[in-house]
Coordinates of C-alpha atoms in Angstrom, one line a residue:
Chain Q
M18 CA 43.5 35.5 -33.9
V19 CA 41.1 38.1 -32.6
K20 CA 38.4 35.4 -32.4
Q21 CA 40.8 33.1 -30.4
D22 CA 41.6 36.0 -28.0
R23 CA 37.9 36.5 -27.4
A24 CA 37.4 32.8 -26.8
V25 CA 40.3 32.8 -24.3
R26 CA 38.8 35.8 -22.5
T27 CA 35.3 34.3 -22.4
R28 CA 36.8 31.1 -21.0
Q29 CA 38.6 33.0 -18.3
A30 CA 35.5 35.1 -17.5
I31 CA 33.5 31.8 -17.0
L32 CA 36.2 30.3 -14.9
A33 CA 36.5 33.5 -12.7
A34 CA 32.7 33.4 -12.2
A35 CA 32.7 29.7 -11.4
A36 CA 35.6 30.3 -8.9
K37 CA 33.5 33.0 -7.2
V38 CA 30.3 30.9 -7.0
F39 CA 32.1 27.8 -5.8
E40 CA 33.9 29.9 -3.2
D41 CA 30.6 31.5 -2.0
R42 CA 28.4 28.5 -2.1
G43 CA 30.6 25.4 -2.0
Y44 CA 30.5 22.9 -4.8
Q45 CA 27.3 21.1 -3.8
A46 CA 25.1 24.2 -3.7
A47 CA 26.6 26.0 -6.7
T48 CA 24.5 26.1 -9.8
I49 CA 25.3 26.6 -13.5
T50 CA 22.5 29.2 -13.5
E51 CA 24.3 31.3 -11.0
I52 CA 27.7 30.9 -12.7
L53 CA 26.0 32.0 -16.0
A54 CA 24.5 35.1 -14.4
T55 CA 27.8 36.0 -12.7
A56 CA 29.9 35.5 -15.9
N57 CA 27.4 37.4 -17.9
V58 CA 27.8 35.0 -20.9
T59 CA 25.3 33.0 -22.9
K60 CA 24.4 29.5 -22.1
G61 CA 25.8 28.5 -25.5
A62 CA 29.2 30.1 -24.7
L63 CA 29.4 28.4 -21.3
Y64 CA 28.6 24.9 -22.6
F65 CA 31.0 25.4 -25.6
H66 CA 33.8 25.6 -23.0
F67 CA 32.5 23.4 -20.1
E68 CA 29.9 20.7 -20.5
S69 CA 29.0 20.4 -16.8
K70 CA 29.4 21.7 -13.3
E71 CA 32.1 19.1 -12.8
H72 CA 34.0 20.3 -15.8
L73 CA 33.8 23.9 -14.5
A74 CA 35.1 22.7 -11.1
Q75 CA 38.0 20.8 -12.8
G76 CA 38.8 24.0 -14.8
V77 CA 39.0 26.0 -11.5
L78 CA 41.1 23.2 -9.8
A79 CA 43.5 23.1 -12.8
E80 CA 44.2 26.9 -12.8
Q81 CA 46.2 26.8 -9.5
D82 CA 49.2 25.0 -10.9
Q83 CA 49.3 26.8 -14.2
R84 CA 50.4 30.2 -15.6
L85 CA 53.2 31.8 -13.6
V86 CA 56.5 29.9 -13.8
V87 CA 59.3 30.3 -11.3
P88 CA 62.5 31.7 -12.9
A89 CA 65.5 29.3 -13.1
R90 CA 67.8 29.5 -10.2
H91 CA 71.4 28.5 -9.5
S92 CA 70.1 26.0 -6.9
K93 CA 67.2 23.7 -7.7
V94 CA 66.2 23.7 -4.1
Q95 CA 65.7 27.4 -4.3
E96 CA 63.3 26.7 -7.2
V97 CA 61.3 24.3 -4.9
V98 CA 61.2 27.0 -2.2
D99 CA 60.2 29.7 -4.8
T100 CA 57.4 27.5 -6.2
V101 CA 56.0 27.0 -2.7
A102 CA 56.4 30.7 -1.7
L103 CA 54.9 31.8 -5.0
H104 CA 51.9 29.5 -4.5
A105 CA 51.4 30.9 -1.0
H106 CA 51.6 34.5 -2.4
R107 CA 49.1 33.8 -5.1
L108 CA 46.7 32.2 -2.6
Q109 CA 46.6 35.6 -0.9
T110 CA 46.3 37.7 -4.0
D111 CA 44.6 35.6 -6.8
P112 CA 40.9 34.7 -6.2
M113 CA 41.2 31.9 -8.8
V114 CA 44.1 30.2 -7.0
R115 CA 42.3 30.6 -3.7
A116 CA 39.0 29.1 -5.1
G117 CA 40.9 26.2 -6.6
V118 CA 42.7 25.4 -3.3
R119 CA 39.4 25.7 -1.3
L120 CA 37.6 23.6 -3.8
S121 CA 40.2 20.8 -3.5
L122 CA 39.4 20.7 0.3
D123 CA 35.6 21.0 -0.2
Q124 CA 34.4 17.9 1.6
Q125 CA 30.8 18.2 0.4
A126 CA 32.0 17.8 -3.2
T127 CA 31.6 14.1 -3.0
E128 CA 31.0 13.4 -6.7
L129 CA 34.0 15.6 -7.7
D130 CA 37.4 14.0 -8.0
R131 CA 39.5 16.3 -6.0
S132 CA 42.7 14.3 -6.1
G133 CA 44.0 16.1 -9.3
P134 CA 45.5 19.1 -7.6
F135 CA 47.3 17.0 -5.0
L136 CA 48.7 14.6 -7.6
R137 CA 49.7 17.4 -10.0
W138 CA 51.4 19.4 -7.3
S139 CA 53.2 16.2 -6.0
E140 CA 54.4 15.6 -9.6
I141 CA 55.6 19.2 -10.0
V142 CA 57.5 19.1 -6.7
L143 CA 58.8 15.6 -7.4
G144 CA 60.2 16.8 -10.8
L145 CA 62.0 19.7 -9.1
L146 CA 63.4 17.4 -6.4
E147 CA 64.6 14.9 -8.9
E148 CA 66.5 17.7 -10.8
A149 CA 67.8 18.8 -7.3
R150 CA 69.1 15.3 -6.5
G151 CA 72.7 16.5 -6.2
E152 CA 71.6 19.1 -3.6
L153 CA 69.8 16.6 -1.4
L154 CA 70.8 14.4 1.5
P155 CA 71.5 10.8 0.4
H156 CA 68.7 9.2 2.4
V157 CA 65.9 11.3 0.7
V158 CA 63.2 9.6 -1.3
P159 CA 62.0 12.4 -3.5
S160 CA 58.5 11.1 -4.0
E161 CA 58.0 10.9 -0.2
T162 CA 59.3 14.4 0.3
A163 CA 57.1 15.7 -2.5
D164 CA 54.0 14.2 -0.9
V165 CA 54.9 15.5 2.6
L166 CA 55.5 19.0 1.2
V167 CA 52.2 19.1 -0.7
G168 CA 50.1 17.6 2.1
S169 CA 51.6 19.7 4.8
F170 CA 51.3 22.9 2.7
A171 CA 47.6 22.2 2.3
G172 CA 47.1 22.0 6.0
V173 CA 49.2 25.0 6.9
Q174 CA 47.4 27.2 4.5
A175 CA 44.0 26.0 5.8
M176 CA 45.1 26.7 9.4
S177 CA 46.4 30.2 8.4
Q178 CA 43.1 30.9 6.6
I179 CA 41.0 29.8 9.6
I180 CA 43.1 31.5 12.3
S181 CA 44.2 34.8 10.6
G182 CA 42.5 35.0 7.1
Y183 CA 46.0 34.4 5.6
Q184 CA 47.6 37.3 7.5
D185 CA 50.2 34.9 8.9
L186 CA 50.5 32.6 5.8
D187 CA 54.0 33.7 4.7
R188 CA 55.4 33.2 8.2
R189 CA 53.7 29.8 8.6
V190 CA 55.0 28.5 5.2
S191 CA 58.5 29.8 6.0
Q192 CA 58.4 27.9 9.4
L193 CA 57.1 24.7 7.6
L194 CA 60.0 24.8 5.2
R195 CA 62.5 25.5 8.0
H196 CA 61.2 22.4 9.8
I197 CA 61.4 20.1 6.7
L198 CA 64.3 21.2 4.5
P199 CA 67.2 20.7 6.9
N200 CA 66.3 17.0 6.8
V201 CA 66.2 17.0 3.0
V202 CA 68.8 19.4 1.7
L203 CA 72.6 19.4 2.1
A204 CA 73.6 21.9 4.7
S205 CA 76.0 23.6 2.3
V206 CA 73.2 24.1 -0.2
L207 CA 70.6 25.2 2.4
A208 CA 72.9 27.9 3.7
T209 CA 72.6 29.6 0.3
V210 CA 68.7 29.2 0.1
D211 CA 66.5 32.2 0.8
L212 CA 63.6 30.9 3.0
S213 CA 62.4 34.3 4.3
A214 CA 58.7 35.1 4.6
G215 CA 58.8 37.9 1.9
R216 CA 60.1 35.5 -0.8
G217 CA 56.7 34.8 -2.4
A218 CA 56.0 38.5 -3.2
A219 CA 59.5 39.0 -4.6
V220 CA 59.2 35.9 -6.9
Y221 CA 55.8 37.0 -8.0
E222 CA 57.1 40.4 -9.1
E223 CA 60.0 38.8 -10.9
A224 CA 57.9 36.1 -12.6
S225 CA 55.3 38.7 -13.7
R226 CA 58.0 40.9 -15.3
A227 CA 59.5 37.9 -17.0
A228 CA 56.2 36.9 -18.5
T229 CA 55.7 37.8 -22.1
A230 CA 52.9 40.3 -23.0
P231 CA 50.2 37.7 -23.9
E232 CA 50.9 35.7 -20.8
R233 CA 50.7 38.9 -18.8
A234 CA 47.3 39.5 -20.3
V235 CA 46.1 36.1 -19.1
L236 CA 47.5 36.8 -15.7
T237 CA 45.6 40.1 -15.3
A238 CA 42.4 38.4 -16.4
G239 CA 42.6 35.8 -13.6
Chain M
M7 CA 23.8 8.9 39.5
V8 CA 21.5 6.9 37.2
K9 CA 19.9 10.2 36.1
Q10 CA 23.4 11.7 35.4
D11 CA 24.4 8.6 33.4
R12 CA 21.3 9.0 31.2
A13 CA 22.1 12.7 30.6
V14 CA 25.6 11.8 29.5
R15 CA 24.2 9.1 27.2
T16 CA 21.7 11.5 25.8
R17 CA 24.3 14.2 25.2
Q18 CA 26.5 11.6 23.4
A19 CA 23.6 10.4 21.3
I20 CA 22.9 14.0 20.2
L21 CA 26.6 14.7 19.4
A22 CA 26.8 11.4 17.4
A23 CA 23.8 12.4 15.4
A24 CA 25.1 16.0 14.9
A25 CA 28.4 14.5 13.8
K26 CA 26.7 12.3 11.2
V27 CA 24.5 15.1 9.9
F28 CA 27.4 17.6 9.7
E29 CA 29.5 15.0 7.9
D30 CA 26.7 14.2 5.4
R31 CA 25.4 17.7 4.7
G32 CA 28.2 20.1 5.7
Y33 CA 27.6 22.7 8.4
Q34 CA 25.7 25.1 6.2
A35 CA 23.0 22.7 5.0
A36 CA 22.7 20.8 8.3
T37 CA 19.5 21.5 10.2
I38 CA 18.6 20.9 13.9
T39 CA 15.4 19.1 12.6
E40 CA 17.5 16.5 10.9
I41 CA 19.8 16.1 13.9
L42 CA 16.7 15.7 16.1
A43 CA 15.3 13.0 13.9
T44 CA 18.7 11.2 13.7
A45 CA 19.3 11.4 17.4
N46 CA 15.8 10.3 18.2
V47 CA 15.5 12.6 21.2
T48 CA 13.0 15.3 22.1
K49 CA 13.5 18.9 21.1
G50 CA 13.6 19.7 24.9
A51 CA 16.4 17.2 25.5
L52 CA 18.4 18.6 22.6
Y53 CA 18.0 22.3 23.6
F54 CA 18.8 21.3 27.3
H55 CA 22.3 20.3 26.1
F56 CA 22.9 22.5 23.1
E57 CA 21.2 25.9 22.5
S58 CA 21.9 26.2 18.8
K59 CA 23.4 24.6 15.7
E60 CA 26.6 26.4 16.4
H61 CA 26.8 24.9 19.9
L62 CA 26.2 21.4 18.4
A63 CA 29.1 22.1 16.0
Q64 CA 31.4 23.3 18.8
G65 CA 30.4 20.2 20.7
V66 CA 31.5 18.0 17.8
L67 CA 34.7 20.0 17.3
A68 CA 35.6 19.7 21.0
E69 CA 35.3 15.9 21.0
Q70 CA 38.4 15.2 18.9
D71 CA 40.9 16.3 21.5
Q72 CA 39.1 14.7 24.5
R73 CA 38.7 11.2 25.9
L74 CA 41.6 8.9 25.2
V75 CA 44.9 9.9 26.9
V76 CA 48.3 8.7 25.7
P77 CA 50.0 6.6 28.4
A78 CA 53.1 8.2 30.0
R79 CA 56.4 7.2 28.2
H80 CA 60.0 7.3 29.2
S81 CA 60.6 9.8 26.4
K82 CA 58.3 12.8 26.1
V83 CA 59.0 12.9 22.3
Q84 CA 57.4 9.4 22.2
E85 CA 54.3 10.9 23.8
V86 CA 54.2 13.6 21.1
V87 CA 54.5 10.8 18.4
D88 CA 51.9 8.7 20.2
T89 CA 49.5 11.6 20.5
V90 CA 49.7 12.2 16.7
A91 CA 49.6 8.5 15.8
L92 CA 46.6 8.0 18.1
H93 CA 44.7 10.9 16.6
A94 CA 45.4 9.5 13.1
H95 CA 44.1 6.1 14.2
R96 CA 41.0 7.5 15.7
L97 CA 40.4 9.5 12.5
Q98 CA 40.1 6.2 10.7
T99 CA 38.0 4.4 13.3
D100 CA 35.9 7.0 15.3
P101 CA 33.1 8.8 13.3
M102 CA 33.0 11.6 15.9
V103 CA 36.7 12.4 15.5
R104 CA 36.4 12.3 11.7
A105 CA 33.4 14.6 11.8
G106 CA 35.2 17.0 14.1
V107 CA 38.2 17.2 11.8
R108 CA 36.1 17.5 8.7
L109 CA 34.0 20.2 10.3
S110 CA 37.1 22.2 11.3
L111 CA 38.0 22.3 7.5
D112 CA 34.4 23.0 6.3
Q113 CA 34.9 26.2 4.4
Q114 CA 31.2 26.9 4.0
A115 CA 30.8 27.1 7.8
T116 CA 31.6 30.8 7.6
E117 CA 29.7 31.8 10.8
L118 CA 31.3 29.0 12.8
D119 CA 34.5 29.8 14.6
R120 CA 36.7 26.8 13.5
S121 CA 39.9 28.0 15.1
G122 CA 39.2 26.2 18.3
P123 CA 40.5 22.7 17.3
F124 CA 43.7 24.2 15.8
L125 CA 44.4 26.3 18.8
R126 CA 43.6 23.5 21.3
W127 CA 45.8 21.0 19.4
S128 CA 48.6 23.5 19.2
E129 CA 48.4 24.0 23.0
I130 CA 48.3 20.2 23.6
V131 CA 51.4 19.6 21.4
L132 CA 53.1 22.7 22.8
G133 CA 52.6 21.4 26.4
L134 CA 54.2 18.1 25.4
L135 CA 57.1 19.8 23.6
E136 CA 57.8 22.0 26.6
E137 CA 57.9 19.0 28.9
A138 CA 60.3 17.4 26.3
R139 CA 62.6 20.5 26.3
G140 CA 65.6 18.4 27.4
E141 CA 65.1 16.0 24.4
L142 CA 64.9 18.7 21.8
L143 CA 67.6 20.4 19.7
P144 CA 68.7 23.8 21.2
H145 CA 67.4 25.9 18.3
V146 CA 63.8 24.6 18.6
V147 CA 61.0 27.1 19.4
P148 CA 58.3 24.8 20.8
S149 CA 55.4 27.0 19.8
E150 CA 56.5 27.2 16.2
T151 CA 57.1 23.4 16.0
A152 CA 53.7 22.8 17.6
D153 CA 52.0 25.0 15.0
V154 CA 53.9 23.3 12.1
L155 CA 52.9 19.8 13.4
V156 CA 49.2 20.7 13.8
G157 CA 48.9 22.5 10.5
S158 CA 50.8 19.9 8.5
F159 CA 48.9 17.1 10.1
A160 CA 45.6 18.7 9.0
G161 CA 46.8 18.8 5.4
V162 CA 48.3 15.3 5.3
Q163 CA 45.1 13.8 6.7
A164 CA 43.0 15.7 4.1
M165 CA 45.3 14.6 1.2
S166 CA 45.1 11.0 2.5
Q167 CA 41.3 11.1 2.7
I168 CA 41.0 12.6 -0.8
I169 CA 43.5 10.3 -2.5
S170 CA 42.9 7.0 -0.6
G171 CA 40.0 7.3 1.8
Y172 CA 42.5 7.2 4.7
Q173 CA 44.0 3.8 3.5
D174 CA 47.5 5.4 3.4
L175 CA 47.1 7.7 6.4
D176 CA 49.4 5.8 8.8
R177 CA 52.1 5.8 6.2
R178 CA 51.7 9.5 5.3
V179 CA 51.7 10.5 9.0
S180 CA 54.8 8.4 9.7
Q181 CA 56.6 10.1 6.7
L182 CA 55.6 13.5 7.9
L183 CA 57.1 12.8 11.3
R184 CA 60.2 11.4 9.8
H185 CA 60.6 14.6 7.8
I186 CA 60.1 17.0 10.8
L187 CA 61.4 15.3 13.9
P188 CA 65.1 14.9 12.9
N189 CA 65.2 18.7 12.9
V190 CA 63.5 19.0 16.3
V191 CA 64.7 16.1 18.4
L192 CA 68.2 15.1 19.6
A193 CA 69.5 12.3 17.5
S194 CA 70.2 10.2 20.6
V195 CA 66.6 10.5 21.7
L196 CA 65.1 10.0 18.2
A197 CA 67.0 6.7 17.9
T198 CA 64.8 5.4 20.7
V199 CA 61.5 6.7 19.4
D200 CA 59.0 4.4 17.5
L201 CA 57.8 6.2 14.4
S202 CA 56.4 3.1 12.7
A203 CA 53.1 3.2 10.8
G204 CA 51.4 0.7 13.1
R205 CA 52.0 2.8 16.2
G206 CA 48.5 4.4 16.3
A207 CA 46.6 1.2 16.5
A208 CA 49.0 -0.1 19.3
V209 CA 48.6 3.0 21.3
Y210 CA 44.8 2.9 20.9
E211 CA 44.7 -0.7 22.3
E212 CA 46.9 0.3 25.2
A213 CA 45.0 3.5 26.0
S214 CA 41.7 1.6 25.8
R215 CA 42.9 -1.0 28.2
A216 CA 44.2 1.6 30.6
A217 CA 40.9 3.5 30.6
T218 CA 38.8 2.9 33.7
A219 CA 35.4 1.3 33.3
P220 CA 33.2 4.4 33.2
E221 CA 35.6 6.1 30.7
R222 CA 35.4 3.0 28.6
A223 CA 31.6 3.2 28.6
V224 CA 31.9 6.8 27.2
L225 CA 34.4 5.6 24.6
T226 CA 32.1 2.9 23.3
A227 CA 29.2 5.4 23.1
G228 CA 31.3 7.6 20.8

């Protein structure tokens, strides 16, 4: 068990180093040598966990939709909103999430398949929307709405990062949801949904408290 | 006049070369030497038009919101839709537009101010929405809607490029507009607006025909 804990910690240290190097250099210019030096682990340890630069990048990309889970809500639409708001909050506070999102938009990473995060996020949102079926307007096609939410979020976060260094991200995400959800959600449901800009931070606090001790340890390592 | 034509052609050749090199290498790794070789112009000619790599990049960034103008419509909302659809069409067909959009999302271009295209597009869309005031729902704040449209478009195009190489861009943009506009535009107006996926190509044809001869010459050079 102790050995496994150490393996988990080593893996997280390597991913954190990879995230930093990918963010500083971009995928193309990043080297395993620099990731090794930043992680301060042996070559053997790194290759035990990740066999190539591409695997390191896929590891960083995969981190953004893992770990924190949004608490169950009375309204499934609120869970959609909380998932989006929590992701926006983690973008501002978690270097690993930020590196994953930036890597997924790294246009010089031509040999890296960057579709994964988009497809996984679409699936997560689609799953929530399908569970929310009874709260949605009858014309809604959940797969289309999921794609629109994921794609538009990617752009709104990029615009916020470029214009304000994420200072206005919560406001922009809230405005995005206010433009899309009234055309997706029954008015009677939407009236009960909290779309305010501070939602992400509140959900993060709640989800962190709800996490069990070992999960919290992983969280802090990120 | 002949001399001026040649200067315009040289400037366009340099910008086209810069667009290609920025797209191939990313901003950080691109060099003026490679742009010079690609453009096949003298160093003197290049520095006459652009004094630095940053000026070349700003030149490429500026091209995406210039040139083709959407024809006037009976409904101003249709002009908003046509502007978005035309931009999506040019992303697929005009290397200069594509390079500009990709450069604006190039995260390694840390010393390059990439806010310009976002701010200019927001202003263009805001101007159209203000003219469309009488066609909009009373709660709409045009500046917020303009920002949401510009930000979400940036993400939807990136997602389309990553997942399908722009094969599904028209469909995704049409879905984005169908999700946002019913919450922005009076239903009676929206019923008359063409949001179909083929709109961009049709508007491009029309705008190209409407362009005067010298403007068409610039278009072809792009």
